[in-house]
């Protein structure tokens, strides 16, 4: 059970298609595997719920490693659908998901994901590493979750090690730039 919300700036994104992925294991930037067979869509307030729609150990991918969630398309509160919306949030190990997992998918989570996972990602459906050596990918997911707190959708994590800081100003600037694209008709 994973719940959350999709926001573009301060506006909820309704009608956004939600998908949970486990990373590819056949090489760098390999195809990630969708984990939800049913269609999950954000409501008028940007909220969504994934209940019983995925399994970390389903026999196809017996050890789902790192997982992430995407939100594509939807109405960012402008009364018109933007089919080019594509936001993402790193979640980490599939086994860490629980009934209390809440994720805020927004521009900040997308900036953190894109920065930390760029060596392993071609786009939001091609994120992966060699299955026999996923250490770099695991570390990249840890970096993404340190850069942005996905529960609150803000820069920085509440669990940063002592002496570590996040470039909050730069993260906010990049998120603001993305917000202009999200909160548009996509043209």
JSON list of N, CA, C and O in Angstrom, two decimals, residues 107-155:
[
{"chain": "A", "resi": 107, "resn": "UNK", "atom": "N", "xyz": [8.10, 18.51, -8.80]},
{"chain": "A", "resi": 107, "resn": "UNK", "atom": "CA", "xyz": [9.32, 18.94, -9.49]},
{"chain": "A", "resi": 107, "resn": "UNK", "atom": "C", "xyz": [10.56, 18.69, -8.66]},
{"chain": "A", "resi": 107, "resn": "UNK", "atom": "O", "xyz": [11.62, 18.35, -9.19]},
{"chain": "A", "resi": 108, "resn": "UNK", "atom": "N", "xyz": [10.47, 18.84, -7.34]},
{"chain": "A", "resi": 108, "resn": "UNK", "atom": "CA", "xyz": [11.64, 18.64, -6.48]},
{"chain": "A", "resi": 108, "resn": "UNK", "atom": "C", "xyz": [12.08, 17.19, -6.49]},
{"chain": "A", "resi": 108, "resn": "UNK", "atom": "O", "xyz": [13.27, 16.89, -6.60]},
{"chain": "A", "resi": 109, "resn": "UNK", "atom": "N", "xyz": [11.13, 16.27, -6.37]},
{"chain": "A", "resi": 109, "resn": "UNK", "atom": "CA", "xyz": [11.49, 14.84, -6.41]},
{"chain": "A", "resi": 109, "resn": "UNK", "atom": "C", "xyz": [12.08, 14.48, -7.77]},
{"chain": "A", "resi": 109, "resn": "UNK", "atom": "O", "xyz": [12.98, 13.65, -7.87]},
{"chain": "A", "resi": 110, "resn": "UNK", "atom": "N", "xyz": [11.58, 15.14, -8.82]},
{"chain": "A", "resi": 110, "resn": "UNK", "atom": "CA", "xyz": [12.07, 14.89, -10.18]},
{"chain": "A", "resi": 110, "resn": "UNK", "atom": "C", "xyz": [13.50, 15.40, -10.35]},
{"chain": "A", "resi": 110, "resn": "UNK", "atom": "O", "xyz": [14.34, 14.71, -10.93]},
{"chain": "A", "resi": 111, "resn": "UNK", "atom": "N", "xyz": [13.79, 16.59, -9.85]},
{"chain": "A", "resi": 111, "resn": "UNK", "atom": "CA", "xyz": [15.14, 17.14, -9.92]},
{"chain": "A", "resi": 111, "resn": "UNK", "atom": "C", "xyz": [16.13, 16.22, -9.19]},
{"chain": "A", "resi": 111, "resn": "UNK", "atom": "O", "xyz": [17.19, 15.89, -9.71]},
{"chain": "A", "resi": 112, "resn": "UNK", "atom": "N", "xyz": [15.77, 15.79, -8.00]},
{"chain": "A", "resi": 112, "resn": "UNK", "atom": "CA", "xyz": [16.65, 14.91, -7.21]},
{"chain": "A", "resi": 112, "resn": "UNK", "atom": "C", "xyz": [16.90, 13.60, -7.95]},
{"chain": "A", "resi": 112, "resn": "UNK", "atom": "O", "xyz": [18.04, 13.11, -8.03]},
{"chain": "A", "resi": 113, "resn": "UNK", "atom": "N", "xyz": [15.84, 13.02, -8.50]},
{"chain": "A", "resi": 113, "resn": "UNK", "atom": "CA", "xyz": [15.96, 11.76, -9.24]},
{"chain": "A", "resi": 113, "resn": "UNK", "atom": "C", "xyz": [16.86, 11.94, -10.47]},
{"chain": "A", "resi": 113, "resn": "UNK", "atom": "O", "xyz": [17.77, 11.15, -10.69]},
{"chain": "A", "resi": 114, "resn": "UNK", "atom": "N", "xyz": [16.59, 12.99, -11.25]},
{"chain": "A", "resi": 114, "resn": "UNK", "atom": "CA", "xyz": [17.35, 13.21, -12.48]},
{"chain": "A", "resi": 114, "resn": "UNK", "atom": "C", "xyz": [18.84, 13.44, -12.19]},
{"chain": "A", "resi": 114, "resn": "UNK", "atom": "O", "xyz": [19.70, 12.91, -12.90]},
{"chain": "A", "resi": 115, "resn": "UNK", "atom": "N", "xyz": [19.13, 14.21, -11.17]},
{"chain": "A", "resi": 115, "resn": "UNK", "atom": "CA", "xyz": [20.53, 14.49, -10.85]},
{"chain": "A", "resi": 115, "resn": "UNK", "atom": "C", "xyz": [21.25, 13.23, -10.36]},
{"chain": "A", "resi": 115, "resn": "UNK", "atom": "O", "xyz": [22.31, 12.87, -10.86]},
{"chain": "A", "resi": 116, "resn": "UNK", "atom": "N", "xyz": [20.67, 12.56, -9.38]},
{"chain": "A", "resi": 116, "resn": "UNK", "atom": "CA", "xyz": [21.34, 11.41, -8.77]},
{"chain": "A", "resi": 116, "resn": "UNK", "atom": "C", "xyz": [21.41, 10.20, -9.68]},
{"chain": "A", "resi": 116, "resn": "UNK", "atom": "O", "xyz": [22.38, 9.44, -9.63]},
{"chain": "A", "resi": 117, "resn": "UNK", "atom": "N", "xyz": [20.39, 10.00, -10.50]},
{"chain": "A", "resi": 117, "resn": "UNK", "atom": "CA", "xyz": [20.33, 8.77, -11.30]},
{"chain": "A", "resi": 117, "resn": "UNK", "atom": "C", "xyz": [20.71, 8.96, -12.76]},
{"chain": "A", "resi": 117, "resn": "UNK", "atom": "O", "xyz": [20.61, 8.02, -13.55]},
{"chain": "A", "resi": 118, "resn": "UNK", "atom": "N", "xyz": [21.18, 10.14, -13.14]},
{"chain": "A", "resi": 118, "resn": "UNK", "atom": "CA", "xyz": [21.52, 10.38, -14.55]},
{"chain": "A", "resi": 118, "resn": "UNK", "atom": "C", "xyz": [22.50, 9.37, -15.14]},
{"chain": "A", "resi": 118, "resn": "UNK", "atom": "O", "xyz": [22.36, 9.01, -16.30]},
{"chain": "A", "resi": 119, "resn": "UNK", "atom": "N", "xyz": [23.48, 8.85, -14.39]},
{"chain": "A", "resi": 119, "resn": "UNK", "atom": "CA", "xyz": [24.37, 7.85, -15.01]},
{"chain": "A", "resi": 119, "resn": "UNK", "atom": "C", "xyz": [23.68, 6.53, -15.33]},
{"chain": "A", "resi": 119, "resn": "UNK", "atom": "O", "xyz": [24.18, 5.73, -16.11]},
{"chain": "A", "resi": 120, "resn": "UNK", "atom": "N", "xyz": [22.51, 6.30, -14.72]},
{"chain": "A", "resi": 120, "resn": "UNK", "atom": "CA", "xyz": [21.83, 5.02, -14.87]},
{"chain": "A", "resi": 120, "resn": "UNK", "atom": "C", "xyz": [20.52, 5.12, -15.66]},
{"chain": "A", "resi": 120, "resn": "UNK", "atom": "O", "xyz": [19.84, 4.13, -15.85]},
{"chain": "A", "resi": 121, "resn": "UNK", "atom": "N", "xyz": [20.15, 6.34, -16.09]},
{"chain": "A", "resi": 121, "resn": "UNK", "atom": "CA", "xyz": [18.84, 6.55, -16.71]},
{"chain": "A", "resi": 121, "resn": "UNK", "atom": "C", "xyz": [18.94, 7.18, -18.10]},
{"chain": "A", "resi": 121, "resn": "UNK", "atom": "O", "xyz": [19.69, 8.12, -18.30]},
{"chain": "A", "resi": 122, "resn": "UNK", "atom": "N", "xyz": [18.15, 6.64, -19.02]},
{"chain": "A", "resi": 122, "resn": "UNK", "atom": "CA", "xyz": [18.00, 7.25, -20.34]},
{"chain": "A", "resi": 122, "resn": "UNK", "atom": "C", "xyz": [16.72, 8.09, -20.36]},
{"chain": "A", "resi": 122, "resn": "UNK", "atom": "O", "xyz": [16.66, 9.13, -21.00]},
{"chain": "A", "resi": 123, "resn": "UNK", "atom": "N", "xyz": [15.69, 7.63, -19.66]},
{"chain": "A", "resi": 123, "resn": "UNK", "atom": "CA", "xyz": [14.41, 8.32, -19.50]},
{"chain": "A", "resi": 123, "resn": "UNK", "atom": "C", "xyz": [13.71, 7.64, -18.33]},
{"chain": "A", "resi": 123, "resn": "UNK", "atom": "O", "xyz": [14.30, 6.77, -17.68]},
{"chain": "A", "resi": 124, "resn": "UNK", "atom": "N", "xyz": [12.45, 7.98, -18.07]},
{"chain": "A", "resi": 124, "resn": "UNK", "atom": "CA", "xyz": [11.83, 7.42, -16.87]},
{"chain": "A", "resi": 124, "resn": "UNK", "atom": "C", "xyz": [11.46, 5.94, -16.98]},
{"chain": "A", "resi": 124, "resn": "UNK", "atom": "O", "xyz": [11.14, 5.31, -15.97]},
{"chain": "A", "resi": 125, "resn": "UNK", "atom": "N", "xyz": [11.54, 5.37, -18.15]},
{"chain": "A", "resi": 125, "resn": "UNK", "atom": "CA", "xyz": [11.25, 3.93, -18.29]},
{"chain": "A", "resi": 125, "resn": "UNK", "atom": "C", "xyz": [12.52, 3.11, -18.53]},
{"chain": "A", "resi": 125, "resn": "UNK", "atom": "O", "xyz": [12.43, 1.90, -18.67]},
{"chain": "A", "resi": 126, "resn": "UNK", "atom": "N", "xyz": [13.66, 3.76, -18.56]},
{"chain": "A", "resi": 126, "resn": "UNK", "atom": "CA", "xyz": [14.94, 3.07, -18.76]},
{"chain": "A", "resi": 126, "resn": "UNK", "atom": "C", "xyz": [15.93, 3.51, -17.69]},
{"chain": "A", "resi": 126, "resn": "UNK", "atom": "O", "xyz": [16.70, 4.44, -17.88]},
{"chain": "A", "resi": 127, "resn": "UNK", "atom": "N", "xyz": [15.84, 2.85, -16.55]},
{"chain": "A", "resi": 127, "resn": "UNK", "atom": "CA", "xyz": [16.70, 3.12, -15.41]},
{"chain": "A", "resi": 127, "resn": "UNK", "atom": "C", "xyz": [17.23, 1.77, -14.95]},
{"chain": "A", "resi": 127, "resn": "UNK", "atom": "O", "xyz": [16.44, 0.90, -14.56]},
{"chain": "A", "resi": 128, "resn": "UNK", "atom": "N", "xyz": [18.53, 1.57, -15.02]},
{"chain": "A", "resi": 128, "resn": "UNK", "atom": "CA", "xyz": [19.04, 0.27, -14.63]},
{"chain": "A", "resi": 128, "resn": "UNK", "atom": "C", "xyz": [20.54, 0.19, -14.55]},
{"chain": "A", "resi": 128, "resn": "UNK", "atom": "O", "xyz": [21.25, 1.15, -14.85]},
{"chain": "A", "resi": 129, "resn": "UNK", "atom": "N", "xyz": [21.00, -0.97, -14.12]},
{"chain": "A", "resi": 129, "resn": "UNK", "atom": "CA", "xyz": [22.42, -1.28, -13.99]},
{"chain": "A", "resi": 129, "resn": "UNK", "atom": "C", "xyz": [22.58, -2.78, -14.19]},
{"chain": "A", "resi": 129, "resn": "UNK", "atom": "O", "xyz": [21.60, -3.51, -14.28]},
{"chain": "A", "resi": 130, "resn": "UNK", "atom": "N", "xyz": [23.80, -3.22, -14.25]},
{"chain": "A", "resi": 130, "resn": "UNK", "atom": "CA", "xyz": [24.06, -4.64, -14.37]},
{"chain": "A", "resi": 130, "resn": "UNK", "atom": "C", "xyz": [23.60, -5.32, -13.09]},
{"chain": "A", "resi": 130, "resn": "UNK", "atom": "O", "xyz": [23.96, -4.89, -11.99]},
{"chain": "A", "resi": 131, "resn": "UNK", "atom": "N", "xyz": [22.82, -6.38, -13.24]},
{"chain": "A", "resi": 131, "resn": "UNK", "atom": "CA", "xyz": [22.26, -7.07, -12.09]},
{"chain": "A", "resi": 131, "resn": "UNK", "atom": "C", "xyz": [23.28, -7.61, -11.11]},
{"chain": "A", "resi": 131, "resn": "UNK", "atom": "O", "xyz": [23.02, -7.71, -9.92]},
{"chain": "A", "resi": 132, "resn": "UNK", "atom": "N", "xyz": [24.47, -7.95, -11.60]},
{"chain": "A", "resi": 132, "resn": "UNK", "atom": "CA", "xyz": [25.48, -8.52, -10.72]},
{"chain": "A", "resi": 132, "resn": "UNK", "atom": "C", "xyz": [26.25, -7.46, -9.93]},
{"chain": "A", "resi": 132, "resn": "UNK", "atom": "O", "xyz": [26.98, -7.79, -9.02]},
{"chain": "A", "resi": 133, "resn": "UNK", "atom": "N", "xyz": [26.07, -6.17, -10.28]},
{"chain": "A", "resi": 133, "resn": "UNK", "atom": "CA", "xyz": [26.79, -5.11, -9.59]},
{"chain": "A", "resi": 133, "resn": "UNK", "atom": "C", "xyz": [25.92, -3.87, -9.44]},
{"chain": "A", "resi": 133, "resn": "UNK", "atom": "O", "xyz": [26.18, -2.85, -10.07]},
{"chain": "A", "resi": 134, "resn": "UNK", "atom": "N", "xyz": [24.91, -3.94, -8.58]},
{"chain": "A", "resi": 134, "resn": "UNK", "atom": "CA", "xyz": [23.99, -2.81, -8.44]},
{"chain": "A", "resi": 134, "resn": "UNK", "atom": "C", "xyz": [24.42, -1.76, -7.41]},
{"chain": "A", "resi": 134, "resn": "UNK", "atom": "O", "xyz": [23.66, -0.84, -7.13]},
{"chain": "A", "resi": 135, "resn": "UNK", "atom": "N", "xyz": [25.62, -1.86, -6.86]},
{"chain": "A", "resi": 135, "resn": "UNK", "atom": "CA", "xyz": [26.04, -0.97, -5.77]},
{"chain": "A", "resi": 135, "resn": "UNK", "atom": "C", "xyz": [25.95, 0.51, -6.15]},
{"chain": "A", "resi": 135, "resn": "UNK", "atom": "O", "xyz": [25.44, 1.32, -5.38]},
{"chain": "A", "resi": 136, "resn": "UNK", "atom": "N", "xyz": [26.43, 0.87, -7.33]},
{"chain": "A", "resi": 136, "resn": "UNK", "atom": "CA", "xyz": [26.36, 2.27, -7.76]},
{"chain": "A", "resi": 136, "resn": "UNK", "atom": "C", "xyz": [24.93, 2.76, -7.86]},
{"chain": "A", "resi": 136, "resn": "UNK", "atom": "O", "xyz": [24.61, 3.89, -7.47]},
{"chain": "A", "resi": 137, "resn": "UNK", "atom": "N", "xyz": [24.05, 1.91, -8.37]},
{"chain": "A", "resi": 137, "resn": "UNK", "atom": "CA", "xyz": [22.64, 2.27, -8.50]},
{"chain": "A", "resi": 137, "resn": "UNK", "atom": "C", "xyz": [21.99, 2.44, -7.12]},
{"chain": "A", "resi": 137, "resn": "UNK", "atom": "O", "xyz": [21.25, 3.39, -6.90]},
{"chain": "A", "resi": 138, "resn": "UNK", "atom": "N", "xyz": [22.28, 1.55, -6.21]},
{"chain": "A", "resi": 138, "resn": "UNK", "atom": "CA", "xyz": [21.76, 1.65, -4.84]},
{"chain": "A", "resi": 138, "resn": "UNK", "atom": "C", "xyz": [22.23, 2.96, -4.21]},
{"chain": "A", "resi": 138, "resn": "UNK", "atom": "O", "xyz": [21.45, 3.67, -3.57]},
{"chain": "A", "resi": 139, "resn": "UNK", "atom": "N", "xyz": [23.49, 3.30, -4.40]},
{"chain": "A", "resi": 139, "resn": "UNK", "atom": "CA", "xyz": [24.03, 4.55, -3.87]},
{"chain": "A", "resi": 139, "resn": "UNK", "atom": "C", "xyz": [23.36, 5.76, -4.51]},
{"chain": "A", "resi": 139, "resn": "UNK", "atom": "O", "xyz": [23.10, 6.77, -3.84]},
{"chain": "A", "resi": 140, "resn": "UNK", "atom": "N", "xyz": [23.08, 5.68, -5.81]},
{"chain": "A", "resi": 140, "resn": "UNK", "atom": "CA", "xyz": [22.41, 6.78, -6.50]},
{"chain": "A", "resi": 140, "resn": "UNK", "atom": "C", "xyz": [21.00, 6.99, -5.94]},
{"chain": "A", "resi": 140, "resn": "UNK", "atom": "O", "xyz": [20.56, 8.13, -5.76]},
{"chain": "A", "resi": 141, "resn": "UNK", "atom": "N", "xyz": [20.29, 5.91, -5.64]},
{"chain": "A", "resi": 141, "resn": "UNK", "atom": "CA", "xyz": [18.96, 6.03, -5.04]},
{"chain": "A", "resi": 141, "resn": "UNK", "atom": "C", "xyz": [19.07, 6.67, -3.65]},
{"chain": "A", "resi": 141, "resn": "UNK", "atom": "O", "xyz": [18.25, 7.52, -3.29]},
{"chain": "A", "resi": 142, "resn": "UNK", "atom": "N", "xyz": [20.08, 6.30, -2.89]},
{"chain": "A", "resi": 142, "resn": "UNK", "atom": "CA", "xyz": [20.29, 6.91, -1.57]},
{"chain": "A", "resi": 142, "resn": "UNK", "atom": "C", "xyz": [20.57, 8.41, -1.72]},
{"chain": "A", "resi": 142, "resn": "UNK", "atom": "O", "xyz": [20.07, 9.22, -0.93]},
{"chain": "A", "resi": 143, "resn": "UNK", "atom": "N", "xyz": [21.34, 8.78, -2.74]},
{"chain": "A", "resi": 143, "resn": "UNK", "atom": "CA", "xyz": [21.60, 10.20, -2.99]},
{"chain": "A", "resi": 143, "resn": "UNK", "atom": "C", "xyz": [20.32, 10.95, -3.35]},
{"chain": "A", "resi": 143, "resn": "UNK", "atom": "O", "xyz": [20.10, 12.07, -2.89]},
{"chain": "A", "resi": 144, "resn": "UNK", "atom": "N", "xyz": [19.48, 10.34, -4.19]},
{"chain": "A", "resi": 144, "resn": "UNK", "atom": "CA", "xyz": [18.23, 10.99, -4.59]},
{"chain": "A", "resi": 144, "resn": "UNK", "atom": "C", "xyz": [17.33, 11.23, -3.39]},
{"chain": "A", "resi": 144, "resn": "UNK", "atom": "O", "xyz": [16.73, 12.30, -3.26]},
{"chain": "A", "resi": 145, "resn": "UNK", "atom": "N", "xyz": [17.25, 10.24, -2.50]},
{"chain": "A", "resi": 145, "resn": "UNK", "atom": "CA", "xyz": [16.39, 10.41, -1.33]},
{"chain": "A", "resi": 145, "resn": "UNK", "atom": "C", "xyz": [17.01, 11.36, -0.30]},
{"chain": "A", "resi": 145, "resn": "UNK", "atom": "O", "xyz": [16.28, 11.92, 0.52]},
{"chain": "A", "resi": 146, "resn": "UNK", "atom": "N", "xyz": [18.31, 11.58, -0.37]},
{"chain": "A", "resi": 146, "resn": "UNK", "atom": "CA", "xyz": [18.95, 12.58, 0.49]},
{"chain": "A", "resi": 146, "resn": "UNK", "atom": "C", "xyz": [18.73, 13.99, -0.07]},
{"chain": "A", "resi": 146, "resn": "UNK", "atom": "O", "xyz": [18.56, 14.95, 0.68]},
{"chain": "A", "resi": 147, "resn": "UNK", "atom": "N", "xyz": [18.72, 14.11, -1.39]},
{"chain": "A", "resi": 147, "resn": "UNK", "atom": "CA", "xyz": [18.52, 15.42, -2.02]},
{"chain": "A", "resi": 147, "resn": "UNK", "atom": "C", "xyz": [17.10, 15.95, -1.86]},
{"chain": "A", "resi": 147, "resn": "UNK", "atom": "O", "xyz": [16.89, 17.15, -1.76]},
{"chain": "A", "resi": 148, "resn": "UNK", "atom": "N", "xyz": [16.13, 15.06, -1.89]},
{"chain": "A", "resi": 148, "resn": "UNK", "atom": "CA", "xyz": [14.73, 15.48, -1.75]},
{"chain": "A", "resi": 148, "resn": "UNK", "atom": "C", "xyz": [13.97, 14.53, -0.84]},
{"chain": "A", "resi": 148, "resn": "UNK", "atom": "O", "xyz": [14.05, 13.32, -1.00]},
{"chain": "A", "resi": 149, "resn": "UNK", "atom": "N", "xyz": [13.28, 15.08, 0.11]},
{"chain": "A", "resi": 149, "resn": "UNK", "atom": "CA", "xyz": [12.43, 14.31, 1.00]},
{"chain": "A", "resi": 149, "resn": "UNK", "atom": "C", "xyz": [11.11, 14.07, 0.27]},
{"chain": "A", "resi": 149, "resn": "UNK", "atom": "O", "xyz": [10.30, 14.99, 0.12]},
{"chain": "A", "resi": 150, "resn": "UNK", "atom": "N", "xyz": [10.90, 12.85, -0.21]},
{"chain": "A", "resi": 150, "resn": "UNK", "atom": "CA", "xyz": [9.72, 12.58, -1.02]},
{"chain": "A", "resi": 150, "resn": "UNK", "atom": "C", "xyz": [8.42, 12.57, -0.22]},
{"chain": "A", "resi": 150, "resn": "UNK", "atom": "O", "xyz": [7.35, 12.72, -0.80]},
{"chain": "A", "resi": 151, "resn": "UNK", "atom": "N", "xyz": [8.49, 12.42, 1.09]},
{"chain": "A", "resi": 151, "resn": "UNK", "atom": "CA", "xyz": [7.26, 12.47, 1.89]},
{"chain": "A", "resi": 151, "resn": "UNK", "atom": "C", "xyz": [6.70, 13.89, 1.92]},
{"chain": "A", "resi": 151, "resn": "UNK", "atom": "O", "xyz": [5.49, 14.09, 1.96]},
{"chain": "A", "resi": 152, "resn": "UNK", "atom": "N", "xyz": [7.58, 14.88, 1.88]},
{"chain": "A", "resi": 152, "resn": "UNK", "atom": "CA", "xyz": [7.15, 16.28, 1.96]},
{"chain": "A", "resi": 152, "resn": "UNK", "atom": "C", "xyz": [7.33, 17.04, 0.65]},
{"chain": "A", "resi": 152, "resn": "UNK", "atom": "O", "xyz": [6.84, 18.14, 0.50]},
{"chain": "A", "resi": 153, "resn": "UNK", "atom": "N", "xyz": [8.10, 16.48, -0.29]},
{"chain": "A", "resi": 153, "resn": "UNK", "atom": "CA", "xyz": [8.31, 17.12, -1.58]},
{"chain": "A", "resi": 153, "resn": "UNK", "atom": "C", "xyz": [9.19, 18.35, -1.52]},
{"chain": "A", "resi": 153, "resn": "UNK", "atom": "O", "xyz": [8.98, 19.29, -2.27]},
{"chain": "A", "resi": 154, "resn": "UNK", "atom": "N", "xyz": [10.17, 18.33, -0.61]},
{"chain": "A", "resi": 154, "resn": "UNK", "atom": "CA", "xyz": [11.06, 19.48, -0.44]},
{"chain": "A", "resi": 154, "resn": "UNK", "atom": "C", "xyz": [12.51, 19.05, -0.56]},
{"chain": "A", "resi": 154, "resn": "UNK", "atom": "O", "xyz": [12.84, 17.87, -0.41]},
{"chain": "A", "resi": 155, "resn": "UNK", "atom": "N", "xyz": [13.39, 20.03, -0.78]},
{"chain": "A", "resi": 155, "resn": "UNK", "atom": "CA", "xyz": [14.82, 19.75, -0.87]},
{"chain": "A", "resi": 155, "resn": "UNK", "atom": "C", "xyz": [15.36, 19.37, 0.50]},
{"chain": "A", "resi": 155, "resn": "UNK", "atom": "O", "xyz": [14.98, 19.93, 1.51]}
]
